Short mmCIF file of C-alpha atoms in Angstrom, two decimals:
data_model
loop_
_atom_site.label_atom_id
_atom_site.label_comp_id
_atom_site.label_asym_id
_atom_site.label_seq_id
_atom_site.Cartn_x
_atom_site.Cartn_y
_atom_site.Cartn_z
CA UNK H 532 7.06 71.18 5.85
CA UNK H 533 3.36 70.87 7.04
CA UNK H 534 3.57 67.14 6.90
CA UNK H 535 6.52 67.39 9.01
CA UNK H 536 4.93 69.43 11.65
CA UNK H 537 1.93 67.18 11.81
CA UNK H 538 4.00 64.16 12.14
CA UNK H 539 5.96 65.92 15.01
CA UNK H 540 2.87 66.71 16.76
CA UNK H 541 1.16 63.61 16.18
CA UNK H 542 4.20 61.96 17.84
CA UNK H 543 4.44 64.71 20.83
CA UNK H 544 0.59 63.64 21.15
CA UNK H 545 1.21 59.93 21.45
CA UNK H 546 4.10 60.52 23.88
CA UNK H 547 1.99 62.83 25.99
CA UNK H 548 -0.74 60.20 26.12
CA UNK H 549 1.77 57.59 26.94
CA UNK H 550 3.42 59.74 29.76
CA UNK H 551 -0.03 60.25 31.22
CA UNK H 552 -1.04 56.75 31.10
CA UNK H 553 2.14 55.44 32.63
CA UNK H 554 1.89 58.14 35.53
CA UNK H 555 -1.79 57.18 36.08
CA UNK H 556 -0.79 53.45 36.38
CA UNK H 557 2.23 54.24 38.85
CA UNK H 558 -0.26 56.28 40.88
CA UNK H 559 -2.73 53.36 41.19
CA UNK H 560 0.21 50.99 42.19
CA UNK H 561 0.96 53.40 44.93
CA UNK H 562 -2.38 53.23 46.43
CA UNK H 563 -1.98 49.23 46.73
CA UNK H 564 1.79 49.09 47.87
CA UNK H 565 0.57 48.09 51.19
CA UNK H 566 -0.99 45.18 49.85
CA UNK H 567 2.02 44.08 47.75
CA UNK H 568 4.02 44.23 50.79
CA UNK H 569 1.92 41.95 52.74
CA UNK H 570 1.76 39.47 50.23
CA UNK H 571 4.79 39.30 48.51
CA UNK H 572 6.77 39.78 51.77
CA UNK H 573 4.79 36.80 53.16
CA UNK H 574 5.75 34.88 49.94
CA UNK H 575 9.57 35.69 50.41
CA UNK H 576 9.27 34.42 54.07
CA UNK H 577 7.49 31.05 53.07
CA UNK H 578 9.59 30.18 50.22
CA UNK H 579 12.85 30.88 52.24
CA UNK H 580 11.46 28.92 55.06
CA UNK H 581 10.53 25.91 52.71
CA UNK H 582 13.90 26.07 51.06
CA UNK H 583 15.92 26.09 54.36
CA UNK H 584 13.78 23.99 56.51
CA UNK H 585 12.16 21.44 54.46
CA UNK H 586 12.88 20.71 50.61
CA UNK H 587 12.10 22.01 47.12
CA UNK H 588 12.71 18.25 45.62
CA UNK H 589 10.13 15.58 45.73
CA UNK H 590 9.73 12.13 44.34
CA UNK H 591 7.81 13.23 41.23
CA UNK H 592 10.57 15.70 40.57
CA UNK H 593 12.98 13.51 39.15
CA UNK H 594 10.63 13.32 36.07
CA UNK H 595 10.44 17.01 35.49
CA UNK H 596 13.84 17.63 36.39
CA UNK H 597 15.24 14.87 34.10
CA UNK H 598 13.32 16.21 31.33
CA UNK H 599 14.57 20.04 31.92
CA UNK H 600 17.98 18.83 32.01
CA UNK H 601 17.55 16.83 28.73
CA UNK H 602 15.94 19.94 26.98
CA UNK H 603 18.91 21.93 28.29
CA UNK H 604 21.38 19.96 26.35
CA UNK H 605 22.19 16.93 28.39
CA UNK H 606 21.86 13.48 27.14
CA UNK H 607 18.90 11.19 28.61
CA UNK H 608 21.60 9.10 30.30
CA UNK H 609 23.69 12.04 31.90
CA UNK H 610 20.01 13.38 32.94
CA UNK H 611 19.18 10.10 34.62
CA UNK H 612 22.48 10.04 36.55
CA UNK H 613 21.95 13.58 37.99
CA UNK H 614 18.46 12.85 39.19
CA UNK H 615 19.33 9.47 40.44
CA UNK H 616 21.89 10.88 42.76
CA UNK H 617 19.45 13.66 43.84
CA UNK H 618 16.54 10.93 44.41
CA UNK H 619 19.12 8.84 46.67
CA UNK H 620 20.42 12.04 48.31
CA UNK H 621 16.88 12.85 49.40
CA UNK H 622 15.85 9.56 50.75
CA UNK H 623 13.60 8.41 47.71
CA UNK H 624 13.62 5.28 45.97
CA UNK H 625 15.16 5.98 42.40
CA UNK H 626 13.42 4.95 39.21
CA UNK H 627 15.65 2.16 37.87
CA UNK H 628 15.45 2.80 33.97
CA UNK H 629 15.79 5.63 31.76
CA UNK H 630 12.62 4.56 30.06
CA UNK H 631 10.59 4.62 33.44
CA UNK H 632 12.06 8.19 33.94
CA UNK H 633 11.19 9.85 30.85
CA UNK H 634 8.15 8.00 29.46
CA UNK H 635 6.09 7.25 32.53
CA UNK H 636 2.72 8.05 31.06
CA UNK H 637 1.32 10.30 33.70
CA UNK H 638 3.99 12.93 33.47
CA UNK H 639 5.23 12.41 30.06
CA UNK H 640 2.87 14.94 28.52
CA UNK H 641 3.75 17.55 31.23
CA UNK H 642 6.48 19.37 28.99
CA UNK H 643 5.65 22.98 29.60
CA UNK H 644 7.25 23.50 33.02
CA UNK H 645 10.52 21.56 31.93
CA UNK H 646 10.80 23.58 28.81
CA UNK H 647 10.34 27.14 30.51
CA UNK H 648 13.09 26.09 33.07
CA UNK H 649 15.64 25.59 30.49
CA UNK H 650 17.08 29.22 30.91
CA UNK H 651 17.34 28.86 34.60
CA UNK H 652 18.83 25.42 34.37
CA UNK H 653 21.62 27.02 32.25
CA UNK H 654 22.27 29.91 34.58
CA UNK H 655 21.80 28.23 38.06
CA UNK H 656 22.32 24.34 37.35
CA UNK H 657 19.71 21.73 38.85
CA UNK H 658 18.29 24.64 41.45
CA UNK H 659 17.35 26.51 38.53
CA UNK H 660 14.16 24.28 38.35
CA UNK H 661 13.08 25.44 41.58
CA UNK H 662 13.83 29.05 40.72
CA UNK H 663 11.33 28.50 37.60
CA UNK H 664 8.49 27.23 40.29
CA UNK H 665 9.33 30.06 42.48
CA UNK H 666 8.78 32.50 39.88
CA UNK H 667 5.69 30.73 38.73
CA UNK H 668 4.38 30.96 42.11
CA UNK H 669 5.07 34.45 42.49
CA UNK H 670 3.01 34.99 39.12
CA UNK H 671 0.02 32.89 40.66
CA UNK H 672 0.17 34.90 43.73
CA UNK H 673 0.09 38.28 41.62
CA UNK H 674 -2.66 37.03 39.30
CA UNK H 675 -4.83 35.68 41.81
CA UNK H 676 -4.63 38.95 44.02
CA UNK H 677 -5.37 40.88 40.85
CA UNK H 678 -8.42 38.61 39.82
CA UNK H 679 -9.79 38.60 43.37
CA UNK H 680 -9.36 42.26 43.91
CA UNK H 681 -11.01 43.15 40.74
CA UNK H 682 -14.18 41.23 41.52
CA UNK H 683 -14.52 41.36 45.46
CA UNK H 684 -12.20 44.19 46.51
CA UNK H 685 -8.77 44.51 47.93
CA UNK H 686 -9.28 43.15 51.49
CA UNK H 687 -10.99 40.01 50.20
CA UNK H 688 -8.01 39.39 47.96
CA UNK H 689 -5.33 40.01 50.48
CA UNK H 690 -7.06 37.70 52.95
CA UNK H 691 -7.42 35.26 50.47
CA UNK H 692 -3.82 35.07 49.18
CA UNK H 693 -2.62 35.25 52.92
CA UNK H 694 -4.66 32.53 53.74
CA UNK H 695 -3.40 30.36 50.64
CA UNK H 696 0.39 31.06 51.54
CA UNK H 697 -0.64 29.92 55.47
CA UNK H 698 -1.06 26.38 54.12
CA UNK H 699 1.92 24.59 54.27
CA UNK H 700 0.90 22.07 51.93
CA UNK H 701 -0.18 24.40 49.16
CA UNK H 702 2.82 26.20 49.38
CA UNK H 703 5.21 23.33 49.44
CA UNK H 704 3.57 21.65 46.30
CA UNK H 705 3.61 25.24 44.76
CA UNK H 706 7.22 26.23 45.05
CA UNK H 707 8.63 22.60 45.29
CA UNK H 708 10.21 21.26 41.57
CA UNK H 709 6.47 19.97 40.68
CA UNK H 710 4.07 21.22 38.20
CA UNK H 711 1.25 22.25 40.78
CA UNK H 712 2.04 26.16 40.40
CA UNK H 713 1.75 26.33 36.85
CA UNK H 714 -1.26 24.03 36.75
CA UNK H 715 -2.94 26.62 39.38
CA UNK H 716 -1.79 29.50 37.26
CA UNK H 717 -3.35 28.07 34.31
CA UNK H 718 -6.57 27.57 36.39
CA UNK H 719 -6.62 31.06 37.54
CA UNK H 720 -6.25 32.42 34.07
CA UNK H 721 -9.12 30.09 32.66
CA UNK H 722 -11.25 31.52 35.44
CA UNK H 723 -10.47 34.95 34.63
CA UNK H 724 -11.22 34.13 30.91
CA UNK H 725 -14.40 32.61 31.83
CA UNK H 726 -15.63 35.58 33.56
CA UNK H 727 -14.25 38.18 31.02
CA UNK H 728 -16.37 36.02 28.40
CA UNK H 729 -19.48 36.56 30.43
CA UNK H 730 -18.93 40.23 29.76
CA UNK H 731 -17.18 40.11 26.49
CA UNK H 732 -18.42 37.09 24.67
CA UNK H 733 -15.83 36.83 21.90
CA UNK H 734 -13.98 33.70 20.50
CA UNK H 735 -10.65 34.72 22.03
CA UNK H 736 -11.85 34.07 25.47
CA UNK H 737 -13.15 30.66 24.54
CA UNK H 738 -9.75 29.82 23.13
CA UNK H 739 -8.06 31.00 26.37
CA UNK H 740 -10.13 28.92 28.15
CA UNK H 741 -9.73 25.70 26.34
CA UNK H 742 -5.74 26.30 25.63
#
């Protein structure tokens, strides 16, 4: 009987700590809600403007999109046909062969973005690749804000992220069907791990930096 009471007391204590931690976290988020409104409101406007008035598909997008379609279950021939039509529709000179599309040495090793885009390809079709890069860019902005605000304060972080999003070229390459946003997110994670390693020199931070 005593063991049951002790177990219940322990569970109650853990539950209480979890609730307290959650409330504390929510309270901290309420303090910075205006920062989120500014940076993510701007992101929504910029993403919508690029999608509406510019393009999300570029010359190198063919290689990544074809690989994503292949990973999602298409044959290489069918994927080639899809991106061939998209290339022509967007005014680009299409790649002439399947081998040139899938095996070009510069982009062939870049398999992470096509792989993680597969669920969105299943849900939304080819535009799912742009949904993926949009989500990755969202995570990039959030990560960059968190990293900068932790080191230099909220105001500096908001200014830096707003300036980044004010650059047409940066945002076009981030939200477009390209790997730049994922590479930038990797860069922020590496930089954060490097600074963390300075305070806490453990092997796991080295693993993050070199992964």
